Structure formats: structure tokens, C-alpha cells
Short mmCIF file of C-alpha atoms in Angstrom, two decimals:
data_model
loop_
_atom_site.label_atom_id
_atom_site.label_comp_id
_atom_site.label_asym_id
_atom_site.label_seq_id
_atom_site.Cartn_x
_atom_site.Cartn_y
_atom_site.Cartn_z
CA MET A 25 -38.64 34.23 29.20
CA GLU A 26 -40.33 33.42 32.54
CA GLN A 27 -43.78 33.32 30.89
CA ILE A 28 -42.55 30.73 28.39
CA MET A 29 -41.15 28.69 31.11
CA LEU A 30 -44.34 29.03 33.08
CA ARG A 31 -46.43 27.86 30.22
CA LYS A 32 -44.17 24.88 29.51
CA THR A 33 -44.41 23.88 33.25
CA ILE A 34 -48.17 24.10 33.03
CA VAL A 35 -48.23 22.06 29.90
CA THR A 36 -45.85 19.50 31.43
CA MET A 37 -48.08 19.31 34.67
CA ALA A 38 -51.21 18.83 32.44
CA LEU A 39 -49.75 16.15 30.31
CA SER A 40 -48.44 14.48 33.42
CA THR A 41 -51.90 14.63 35.08
CA ILE A 42 -53.44 13.02 31.99
CA ALA A 43 -50.80 10.34 32.18
CA MET A 44 -51.39 9.61 35.63
CA GLN A 45 -55.18 9.33 35.18
CA ALA A 46 -54.73 7.12 32.23
CA GLN A 47 -52.36 4.91 34.44
CA ALA A 48 -54.95 4.95 37.11
CA ALA A 49 -57.54 3.01 35.22
CA GLN A 50 -57.37 -0.73 36.23
CA GLU A 51 -57.10 -2.75 32.89
CA ILE A 52 -59.30 -5.73 32.69
CA GLN A 53 -58.46 -8.34 29.98
CA TRP A 54 -61.49 -10.15 28.27
CA TRP A 55 -60.78 -12.88 25.93
CA HIS A 56 -63.77 -13.95 23.77
CA ALA A 57 -64.75 -15.96 20.69
CA LEU A 58 -67.08 -13.62 18.80
CA GLY A 59 -65.94 -12.49 15.47
CA GLY A 60 -67.61 -10.55 12.80
CA GLN A 61 -70.88 -8.67 13.56
CA LEU A 62 -70.97 -10.14 17.00
CA GLY A 63 -67.62 -8.95 17.72
CA GLU A 64 -68.45 -5.52 16.71
CA THR A 65 -71.37 -5.63 19.08
CA VAL A 66 -69.18 -6.72 21.91
CA GLU A 67 -66.75 -3.74 21.20
CA LYS A 68 -69.70 -1.20 21.26
CA MET A 69 -70.84 -2.68 24.65
CA VAL A 70 -67.32 -2.42 26.25
CA ALA A 71 -66.81 1.08 24.80
CA GLU A 72 -69.99 2.14 26.40
CA TYR A 73 -68.86 0.56 29.72
CA ASN A 74 -65.48 2.16 29.56
CA GLN A 75 -67.03 5.72 28.82
CA SER A 76 -69.36 5.41 31.67
CA GLN A 77 -66.54 5.39 34.36
CA ASP A 78 -62.86 6.08 34.48
CA THR A 79 -61.78 3.56 37.13
CA TYR A 80 -61.40 0.48 35.03
CA GLU A 81 -60.75 -0.22 31.37
CA VAL A 82 -62.02 -3.42 29.85
CA LYS A 83 -60.12 -4.69 26.87
CA PRO A 84 -61.88 -7.18 24.64
CA VAL A 85 -59.53 -9.56 22.68
CA TYR A 86 -60.74 -11.95 20.00
CA LYS A 87 -58.98 -15.45 20.23
CA GLY A 88 -60.63 -17.58 17.74
CA ASN A 89 -63.61 -19.85 17.86
CA TYR A 90 -64.75 -21.34 21.18
CA THR A 91 -62.42 -24.26 21.16
CA GLU A 92 -59.37 -22.12 20.36
CA THR A 93 -60.40 -19.40 23.04
CA MET A 94 -60.76 -22.04 25.81
CA THR A 95 -57.59 -23.89 24.92
CA THR A 96 -55.62 -20.69 24.62
CA ALA A 97 -56.81 -19.38 28.07
CA ILE A 98 -55.87 -22.76 29.77
CA ALA A 99 -52.49 -22.61 28.24
CA ALA A 100 -52.06 -18.98 29.36
CA PHE A 101 -53.09 -19.81 32.89
CA ARG A 102 -50.31 -22.55 33.13
CA ALA A 103 -47.86 -19.91 31.92
CA ASN A 104 -49.21 -17.22 34.41
CA GLU A 105 -50.32 -14.99 31.63
CA GLN A 106 -54.10 -15.52 31.92
CA PRO A 107 -56.82 -12.79 31.33
CA HIS A 108 -59.12 -11.84 34.07
CA ILE A 109 -62.22 -13.11 32.06
CA VAL A 110 -62.51 -15.80 29.41
CA GLN A 111 -65.65 -16.66 27.43
CA VAL A 112 -66.24 -20.55 27.34
CA PHE A 113 -69.01 -22.17 25.49
CA GLU A 114 -71.59 -24.30 27.34
CA VAL A 115 -70.02 -27.73 26.59
CA GLY A 116 -66.74 -26.57 28.12
CA THR A 117 -68.52 -26.20 31.59
CA ALA A 118 -67.36 -29.20 33.13
CA THR A 119 -63.96 -28.74 32.04
CA MET A 120 -63.85 -25.27 33.68
CA MET A 121 -65.54 -26.44 36.88
CA ASN A 122 -62.73 -28.91 37.40
CA ALA A 123 -60.05 -26.70 36.56
CA GLN A 124 -58.36 -26.79 40.05
CA GLY A 125 -57.29 -23.66 41.38
CA ALA A 126 -57.99 -21.77 38.09
CA ILE A 127 -61.36 -20.46 38.58
CA TYR A 128 -62.85 -17.65 40.72
CA PRO A 129 -66.54 -18.43 40.91
CA VAL A 130 -68.70 -15.57 40.10
CA HIS A 131 -70.88 -15.95 43.21
CA LYS A 132 -67.73 -15.61 45.30
CA LEU A 133 -66.35 -12.74 43.21
CA MET A 134 -69.46 -10.64 43.54
CA GLN A 135 -69.69 -11.29 47.38
CA ASP A 136 -65.98 -10.45 47.73
CA ALA A 137 -66.66 -7.31 45.73
CA GLY A 138 -69.40 -6.18 48.15
CA ASN A 139 -72.45 -7.44 46.40
CA PRO A 140 -73.96 -9.94 48.97
CA ASP A 141 -77.33 -10.01 47.21
CA PHE A 142 -76.03 -11.29 43.98
CA SER A 143 -77.85 -14.61 42.98
CA SER A 144 -79.01 -16.64 40.10
CA GLU A 145 -82.52 -15.42 40.77
CA PRO A 146 -82.90 -12.61 38.14
CA TYR A 147 -81.69 -14.95 35.29
CA LEU A 148 -83.81 -17.14 33.15
CA ASP A 149 -84.03 -20.61 34.78
CA ALA A 150 -82.99 -22.35 31.63
CA VAL A 151 -79.91 -20.16 31.54
CA ALA A 152 -78.84 -20.08 35.11
CA SER A 153 -79.46 -23.70 35.97
CA TYR A 154 -76.89 -24.79 33.44
CA TYR A 155 -74.03 -22.90 35.27
CA THR A 156 -74.99 -23.25 39.08
CA THR A 157 -73.74 -25.40 41.74
CA GLN A 158 -76.35 -27.83 43.26
CA ASP A 159 -77.26 -25.18 45.87
CA GLY A 160 -77.97 -22.58 43.03
CA LYS A 161 -74.73 -20.56 43.05
CA LEU A 162 -73.49 -19.13 39.80
CA LEU A 163 -70.14 -20.40 38.80
CA SER A 164 -69.81 -18.26 35.54
CA LEU A 165 -71.66 -15.23 34.31
CA PRO A 166 -74.19 -15.98 31.71
CA PHE A 167 -73.53 -13.79 28.71
CA ASN A 168 -74.48 -14.98 25.22
CA SER A 169 -77.11 -17.67 25.45
CA SER A 170 -79.01 -19.16 22.47
CA THR A 171 -81.22 -22.20 21.59
CA PRO A 172 -82.11 -23.84 18.38
CA VAL A 173 -85.20 -22.84 16.74
CA MET A 174 -86.96 -23.49 13.42
CA PHE A 175 -86.49 -20.72 10.52
CA TYR A 176 -89.07 -21.13 7.80
CA ASN A 177 -89.70 -19.79 4.39
CA LYS A 178 -93.30 -18.25 4.27
CA ASP A 179 -92.97 -17.37 0.64
CA ALA A 180 -92.63 -21.01 0.10
CA MET A 181 -95.62 -22.01 2.17
CA LYS A 182 -97.78 -19.56 0.24
CA GLN A 183 -96.63 -21.06 -3.15
CA ALA A 184 -97.84 -24.52 -1.93
CA GLY A 185 -101.16 -23.07 -0.68
CA LEU A 186 -100.18 -23.44 2.98
CA ASP A 187 -100.91 -20.81 5.75
CA PRO A 188 -97.64 -18.99 6.40
CA ASP A 189 -98.69 -18.20 9.90
CA GLN A 190 -99.29 -21.83 10.74
CA PRO A 191 -95.77 -23.50 10.55
CA PRO A 192 -95.38 -27.19 11.40
CA GLN A 193 -95.45 -28.13 15.01
CA THR A 194 -94.72 -31.83 14.83
CA TRP A 195 -92.18 -33.93 12.70
CA SER A 196 -94.94 -35.57 10.70
CA GLU A 197 -96.45 -32.13 9.75
CA LEU A 198 -92.92 -30.89 8.93
CA ALA A 199 -92.41 -33.99 6.51
CA ASP A 200 -95.75 -33.66 4.99
CA MET A 201 -95.31 -29.82 4.37
CA SER A 202 -92.08 -30.23 2.92
CA ARG A 203 -93.18 -32.78 0.18
CA GLN A 204 -96.01 -30.31 -0.68
CA ILE A 205 -93.56 -27.37 -1.00
CA ILE A 206 -91.17 -29.39 -2.93
CA ASP A 207 -94.00 -30.62 -5.38
CA ALA A 208 -95.22 -27.01 -5.72
CA GLY A 209 -91.74 -25.76 -6.72
CA GLY A 210 -91.26 -23.66 -3.57
CA ALA A 211 -88.07 -25.27 -2.70
CA THR A 212 -85.77 -28.11 -4.09
CA CYS A 213 -85.38 -29.67 -0.54
CA GLY A 214 -87.47 -29.92 2.67
CA PHE A 215 -85.51 -29.10 5.85
CA THR A 216 -81.95 -29.03 6.94
CA THR A 217 -80.19 -28.62 10.06
CA GLY A 218 -76.95 -26.88 11.66
CA TRP A 219 -75.06 -28.16 14.70
CA PRO A 220 -76.34 -31.81 14.29
CA SER A 221 -75.39 -33.22 17.58
CA TRP A 222 -76.54 -30.19 19.56
CA ILE A 223 -79.91 -29.83 17.81
CA GLN A 224 -80.87 -33.34 16.69
CA ILE A 225 -79.42 -35.39 19.73
CA GLU A 226 -78.89 -33.05 22.66
CA ASN A 227 -81.75 -30.69 22.23
CA MET A 228 -84.20 -33.28 20.79
CA SER A 229 -83.66 -35.48 23.76
CA ALA A 230 -84.37 -32.57 26.12
CA TRP A 231 -87.37 -31.46 24.07
CA HIS A 232 -88.96 -34.97 24.57
CA ASP A 233 -87.53 -35.18 28.18
CA LYS A 234 -85.23 -37.91 27.35
CA PRO A 235 -81.78 -38.41 29.02
CA ILE A 236 -78.54 -37.73 27.21
CA ALA A 237 -76.40 -39.54 29.87
CA THR A 238 -76.57 -40.92 33.45
CA GLN A 239 -76.30 -38.89 36.58
CA ALA A 240 -78.87 -36.34 35.41
CA ASN A 241 -76.75 -35.79 32.20
CA GLY A 242 -73.70 -35.29 34.30
CA PHE A 243 -75.10 -32.81 36.91
CA GLY A 244 -74.91 -35.43 39.37
CA GLY A 245 -71.40 -36.58 39.31
CA LEU A 246 -68.42 -37.48 37.09
CA ASN A 247 -69.25 -41.20 36.95
CA THR A 248 -71.61 -40.80 33.77
CA GLU A 249 -72.24 -42.93 30.73
CA LEU A 250 -73.85 -41.70 27.51
CA LEU A 251 -77.41 -42.99 26.67
CA ILE A 252 -77.84 -41.55 23.16
CA ASN A 253 -78.03 -45.00 21.60
CA SER A 254 -81.38 -45.66 23.14
CA GLY A 255 -84.57 -46.18 21.24
CA PHE A 256 -85.71 -42.55 20.92
CA GLN A 257 -82.51 -41.22 19.44
CA VAL A 258 -81.94 -44.09 17.17
CA GLU A 259 -85.48 -43.77 15.71
CA HIS A 260 -85.05 -40.15 15.19
CA LEU A 261 -81.68 -40.59 13.26
CA GLN A 262 -83.48 -43.29 11.31
CA ASN A 263 -86.22 -40.97 10.32
CA LEU A 264 -83.69 -38.38 9.18
CA THR A 265 -81.90 -40.96 7.19
CA ASP A 266 -85.09 -42.06 5.61
CA TRP A 267 -86.24 -38.66 4.74
CA GLN A 268 -82.91 -38.18 2.71
CA GLU A 269 -84.38 -40.46 0.06
CA ASP A 270 -86.80 -37.97 -1.42
CA ARG A 271 -84.99 -34.83 -0.04
CA THR A 272 -87.44 -34.15 2.71
CA PHE A 273 -84.31 -33.81 4.58
CA VAL A 274 -80.92 -32.72 3.23
CA TYR A 275 -77.81 -32.69 5.46
CA GLY A 276 -76.02 -29.48 5.18
CA GLY A 277 -72.99 -29.92 7.30
CA ARG A 278 -71.87 -28.69 10.87
CA ARG A 279 -72.26 -25.36 12.82
CA GLY A 280 -73.78 -22.89 10.35
CA ASP A 281 -72.75 -24.81 7.06
CA ALA A 282 -76.36 -25.52 6.36
CA ASN A 283 -77.55 -21.86 6.46
CA PRO A 284 -76.93 -21.14 2.85
CA LEU A 285 -79.53 -23.81 1.89
CA PHE A 286 -81.95 -21.84 3.55
CA MET A 287 -80.76 -18.43 2.42
CA ASN A 288 -80.79 -19.43 -1.11
CA SER A 289 -84.16 -20.93 -0.89
CA GLU A 290 -83.15 -24.31 -1.68
CA CYS A 291 -84.48 -25.78 1.73
CA TRP A 292 -87.61 -24.01 3.02
CA VAL A 293 -86.57 -24.86 6.78
CA VAL A 294 -83.30 -24.62 8.65
CA MET A 295 -82.93 -25.61 12.32
CA ASN A 296 -80.29 -23.70 13.82
CA SER A 297 -79.19 -21.43 16.62
CA SER A 298 -81.38 -18.41 17.40
CA ALA A 299 -78.25 -16.39 17.24
CA TYR A 300 -78.53 -16.52 13.35
CA TYR A 301 -81.68 -14.36 13.39
CA ASP A 302 -79.78 -11.17 12.29
CA THR A 303 -77.77 -13.17 9.84
CA PHE A 304 -80.97 -14.30 7.99
CA ALA A 305 -82.57 -10.70 8.42
CA GLU A 306 -79.76 -9.19 6.55
CA GLY A 307 -78.92 -12.04 3.97
CA THR A 308 -82.44 -13.15 2.73
CA ASP A 309 -84.86 -11.47 0.23
CA PHE A 310 -87.99 -13.58 1.14
CA ASP A 311 -90.46 -13.49 3.98
CA TRP A 312 -89.51 -15.93 6.74
CA GLY A 313 -90.67 -16.67 10.18
CA VAL A 314 -89.57 -18.44 13.40
CA ALA A 315 -91.12 -21.39 15.12
CA MET A 316 -90.37 -23.82 17.96
CA LEU A 317 -88.74 -27.12 17.25
CA PRO A 318 -90.98 -29.90 15.82
CA TYR A 319 -91.76 -32.83 18.31
CA TYR A 320 -93.11 -36.47 18.06
CA THR A 321 -96.72 -36.89 19.26
CA ASN A 322 -96.12 -40.61 19.99
CA GLU A 323 -93.32 -39.68 22.49
CA VAL A 324 -94.90 -36.80 24.39
CA GLU A 325 -98.26 -35.02 24.56
CA GLU A 326 -96.41 -31.68 24.43
CA PRO A 327 -92.62 -30.81 24.32
CA GLN A 328 -90.55 -30.03 27.41
CA ASN A 329 -88.06 -27.30 26.92
CA SER A 330 -84.91 -26.84 24.81
CA ILE A 331 -81.49 -26.40 26.24
CA ILE A 332 -79.12 -23.42 25.71
CA GLY A 333 -76.06 -22.99 23.59
CA GLY A 334 -73.67 -20.02 23.62
CA ALA A 335 -71.29 -19.22 26.46
CA THR A 336 -70.58 -17.75 29.78
CA LEU A 337 -67.92 -15.70 31.16
CA TRP A 338 -65.44 -17.35 33.55
CA VAL A 339 -63.09 -15.48 35.95
CA LEU A 340 -59.54 -16.78 36.28
CA ASN A 341 -57.52 -16.58 39.42
CA GLY A 342 -54.11 -14.86 39.71
CA HIS A 343 -54.94 -11.09 39.59
CA ASP A 344 -55.05 -8.42 42.19
CA GLU A 345 -58.13 -7.68 44.42
CA ALA A 346 -58.59 -4.23 42.76
CA GLU A 347 -58.79 -5.63 39.30
CA TYR A 348 -61.34 -8.28 40.42
CA GLU A 349 -63.51 -5.33 41.80
CA GLY A 350 -63.34 -4.00 38.25
CA VAL A 351 -64.46 -7.48 36.91
CA ALA A 352 -67.49 -7.35 39.31
CA ASP A 353 -68.48 -3.93 38.20
CA PHE A 354 -68.27 -4.85 34.64
CA PHE A 355 -70.40 -7.99 35.22
CA GLY A 356 -73.00 -5.68 36.86
CA TYR A 357 -73.14 -3.65 33.68
CA LEU A 358 -73.39 -6.60 31.39
CA SER A 359 -76.21 -8.07 33.44
CA SER A 360 -78.19 -4.82 33.50
CA ALA A 361 -81.57 -4.88 31.60
CA GLU A 362 -80.30 -2.02 29.29
CA ALA A 363 -77.18 -3.89 28.38
CA GLN A 364 -78.84 -7.02 27.69
CA TYR A 365 -81.57 -5.45 25.83
CA PHE A 366 -79.04 -3.92 23.54
CA TRP A 367 -77.32 -7.35 23.20
CA HIS A 368 -80.68 -9.12 22.48
CA ASP A 369 -81.74 -6.43 20.01
CA ASN A 370 -78.51 -6.49 18.05
CA THR A 371 -77.94 -10.33 18.06
CA GLY A 372 -80.08 -13.37 17.90
CA TYR A 373 -79.04 -14.23 21.50
CA VAL A 374 -81.71 -14.39 24.29
CA PRO A 375 -81.87 -11.77 27.03
CA ILE A 376 -80.43 -13.60 30.06
CA THR A 377 -82.63 -12.00 32.68
CA ASP A 378 -86.30 -11.66 33.01
CA ALA A 379 -85.93 -7.86 33.50
CA ALA A 380 -84.41 -7.62 29.96
CA PHE A 381 -87.00 -9.80 28.41
CA GLU A 382 -89.70 -7.68 29.92
CA LEU A 383 -88.01 -4.41 28.86
CA ALA A 384 -87.87 -5.97 25.16
CA LYS A 385 -91.67 -6.52 25.45
CA GLU A 386 -92.24 -3.00 26.89
CA ARG A 387 -90.38 -1.38 23.86
CA ASP A 388 -92.28 -3.48 21.32
CA LEU A 389 -89.15 -5.22 20.02
CA TYR A 390 -91.01 -8.24 18.77
CA ALA A 391 -93.34 -6.11 16.81
CA SER A 392 -90.49 -4.87 14.64
CA LYS A 393 -88.49 -8.06 14.78
CA PRO A 394 -91.14 -10.93 14.95
CA GLY A 395 -90.02 -14.13 16.15
CA LYS A 396 -87.16 -13.06 18.01
CA ASP A 397 -88.98 -14.00 21.32
CA VAL A 398 -89.52 -17.70 20.24
CA ALA A 399 -86.22 -18.68 21.61
CA VAL A 400 -87.18 -17.26 25.03
CA GLN A 401 -90.51 -18.97 24.88
CA GLN A 402 -88.97 -22.26 23.97
CA LEU A 403 -86.54 -22.16 26.66
CA THR A 404 -89.07 -21.26 29.46
CA LEU A 405 -91.82 -23.48 28.08
CA ASN A 406 -91.83 -25.67 31.27
CA PRO A 407 -89.59 -25.72 34.31
CA PRO A 408 -86.30 -27.78 33.47
CA THR A 409 -86.27 -31.45 34.44
CA PRO A 410 -83.15 -33.61 35.16
CA ASN A 411 -83.26 -34.42 31.36
CA SER A 412 -83.83 -31.00 30.13
CA LYS A 413 -81.65 -28.83 32.39
CA GLY A 414 -78.87 -29.17 30.13
CA LEU A 415 -75.50 -31.37 30.25
CA ARG A 416 -72.38 -31.31 32.27
CA LEU A 417 -70.12 -33.84 30.68
CA GLY A 418 -66.18 -33.85 30.72
CA ASN A 419 -64.41 -33.82 27.24
CA PHE A 420 -67.64 -32.99 25.68
CA VAL A 421 -66.08 -30.87 23.02
CA GLN A 422 -64.40 -33.96 21.69
CA ILE A 423 -67.44 -36.07 22.32
CA ARG A 424 -69.67 -33.84 20.25
CA ASP A 425 -67.21 -34.21 17.39
CA ILE A 426 -67.32 -38.02 17.61
CA VAL A 427 -71.27 -37.80 17.69
CA GLU A 428 -71.31 -35.71 14.61
CA GLN A 429 -68.76 -37.74 12.77
CA GLU A 430 -70.95 -41.05 13.32
CA MET A 431 -74.08 -39.05 12.32
CA GLU A 432 -72.30 -38.25 9.07
CA ASN A 433 -71.33 -41.96 8.73
CA VAL A 434 -74.95 -42.86 9.10
CA PHE A 435 -76.21 -40.09 6.60
CA VAL A 436 -73.65 -41.42 3.78
CA GLY A 437 -74.82 -45.05 4.36
CA ASN A 438 -71.62 -46.44 5.90
CA LYS A 439 -73.44 -47.45 9.22
CA THR A 440 -77.05 -47.93 10.40
CA PRO A 441 -78.38 -45.44 13.02
CA GLN A 442 -77.90 -48.04 15.80
CA GLU A 443 -74.22 -48.82 14.76
CA GLY A 444 -73.45 -45.12 14.44
CA LEU A 445 -74.75 -44.06 17.89
CA ASP A 446 -73.35 -47.35 19.47
CA ASP A 447 -69.89 -46.56 18.21
CA ALA A 448 -70.40 -42.80 19.39
CA VAL A 449 -71.28 -44.02 22.95
CA THR A 450 -68.43 -46.51 23.13
CA GLN A 451 -65.96 -44.01 22.01
CA GLY A 452 -67.55 -41.07 24.13
CA ASN A 453 -67.65 -43.08 27.15
CA LYS A 454 -63.86 -43.70 27.10
CA LEU A 455 -63.44 -39.95 27.01
CA LEU A 456 -65.76 -39.75 30.06
CA ARG A 457 -63.60 -42.26 32.06
CA LYS A 458 -60.45 -40.37 31.03
CA PHE A 459 -62.02 -37.09 32.30
CA GLU A 460 -63.16 -38.85 35.60
CA ARG A 461 -59.63 -40.21 36.21
CA ALA A 462 -58.00 -36.88 35.62
CA ASN A 463 -60.32 -35.22 38.17
CA ASP A 464 -60.68 -37.85 40.94
#
């Protein structure tokens, strides 16, 4: 009887110890906007981190698309139910920066957690510059960064007698090759695009070193005004509209809606986020390649650099110091060369640090996955200028929707390119003034 009681006592103590150990792990809530295969990759990374130590337990929670995730996090903060970390896409940067009292800047977080040497220096310039203060301090942690590239069908080029290893570099070459490929029966349309505002307005402006807005695209202050109805953007939108007439260009919709036109071999080119690399690798049965975006030779002798999309991780105030030490530790893991290499290898996002990019080259990643390095090459083609650093405009989530609506009005013939972009600027500037008044 005594032995039985002793065994029960030992079992009880063991279970109690296990329970205490489980309770000892500080829980870190991370709300993100990555579903599907990307969400599965996030889960794998978090599981690896959690298994590497027993002090903290990160819990990733999918909260819908980028807009839904940011909106939900803001509402949660107001209700004092906020997570420790929230993933916010790049156009939400100005909104997050001006969320008074809500944000715990990453540079301060890392310093408070005993990492005084933490800086933006290890990160790719084109990535870090988007999320830093004027003196170079990171406000949020770069995580999933992408940039638009040109995916092209090599088989269609071969059918038209074109060299598949010589994709078009200029807009005139793209238009000419598109007509040749259509005539040869290699495709029923030339090129299409996803994310029309991000790629054909925002990135095309940066690619040609043209401003998107005053005040260095918003980096210089809140009193900004849009400049996307100037000559360059209007002429480019006019070209896209004209190219619709012979299906040199076909509009396929917003976000990734145009991708099926490429994947089904209807259009031989799609311009879209580098993040779709693995989607195309798994969903196509033809030989394809990746190239940099085309440029206009009458505007620049050579292109400047593209700007990023994707998102960063923002830390929200309102939690205990011990929990923030866990956030800092987790951020150290996410920024490591190994973690970023894994992320880059398993997605189409770029490695955010120079060390991770070098590791990818050392391990011959680009020999097995050719073209995956094009996004990094394009982002780092030249040091960013005030016109190509990115944009930091308030209410830009809504503004981008307005721009895309007006572009669609142009594509269906309801407005001229000048009228459409003029109206986009008028509506967009009203939202900029509203944001400015709210953050004075």
C-alpha cells in the first residue's frame, strides 16, 4: 500500500513539474496575414524556434489578408487585447508610425533587451530604408519582402524563333516580342500584370527615378501631395491602353488575379511579385524564366531600382518586460542567415540580410532555382534615391484602391489616362489631408 502511495506521489510530482515547466514558457502572440503554403512555412519556422529553447513559446495566428490583419490589430489595441507582434504590409507603414502610444520601435526593443549593437546595417538597403527613421533606426523588423519581376514563357519564345535566354529589357522590346509570339501561335496575348498600382505606377516610377509624391514620397513629412498624374505616368498608362488594341497587353485584374493568364499559357509574360516564384514552379508545365522589369530608353539610360512589397513585423505596447525579451529573442532568430535562407528557399520572398543572400549563393540555390536571385539584383541595382526609396504616405491602403479603380476606368475606356490619374490624385490628396489633420 505504501509503495502504491509512493508511486502515486512520484507521478503527481512529475506531472506537476511538467505543468510548471509548460507554464514557465512566456507566450508570444504573433498575428500574421500569410495563408496557404506561406502560412505553412511560417508554422515550420515558428516550430523550429519553439523547439530550440523552452523559455518562450511563439504562437502564430492567421488573421486574414493584410488589410484585415492590420485593422484587427488596431481594434485589439484599443480594447487592450493586442498581440505582441503584428505583420503589416509596406503601405501601412505611415499609419503604424503615427499610431501614438501603440508602437514599441524595434531598435528600442532590441536595445532594452540587451542588444546594443542591433542596427539596420545587416539588412539590404532597399529593404531597411523603407522602415527606418531619418537617422537610420529600424521601426519594425523586415520579414517578408518582395519586389515585382517579369516572369516569361521560354517555350513561347522558342516557338517564335526568339532566344529564350534573351528576354526583353525595354518596353519596346517587350511589345515587339509579344506581337511576334502571338503571330507564331505561342500565346493569345502578350503580357499582363498583377497589382496594377504597385507595379505599373509605384514601381515604374521608382524604376525610372520619378517621384510618386512630394516630400520625397512622404519620407520628408506629412504635408504631401501625389504626383502620379505627371507626364511619365500618364504616358505609360496611355501605352498600356493602346497596347490593349492588339492584345499586346491584357488586363487581368488586381493582386494575383492575372496569374492564371500566364500559368495557362495565354499571356507569355506576367509582371507580378517575386513571391509567386514557387506558385509558378508548382503550377506550370512549361519552361519559364525571370527577368527584371522593362524600362523606357527615352526616359533613362538605365533603370534605377525597384521598391519592395511584402510586410514587416511591428511590436505593440502593453505587455510585460519579460515577454518583450522573448520578442527580441525571436526577432534575432528570424533575422539569422539560416532562418532567412530557409524562408527565401521555400518562398519567393527575398532574403532580407546580406548574410542570407551570400548563404544562398554559397549553397548554389540559384543553380537549382534559376531566377530566384533576380528580385535581389533588381532591388540592389543602384543605391536608392529619394524617388526610389519607397513611399510613406498616410491612408495609402485606400489611396491604392482609388488608383487601381481609376486605372480600370481607363482600361475599359471610361476615362482618358490623364482624366483617370487626375481624378486619382484629387481623391488621394483628400485622404492625405485627412491623415495629416489626424496626426498633427
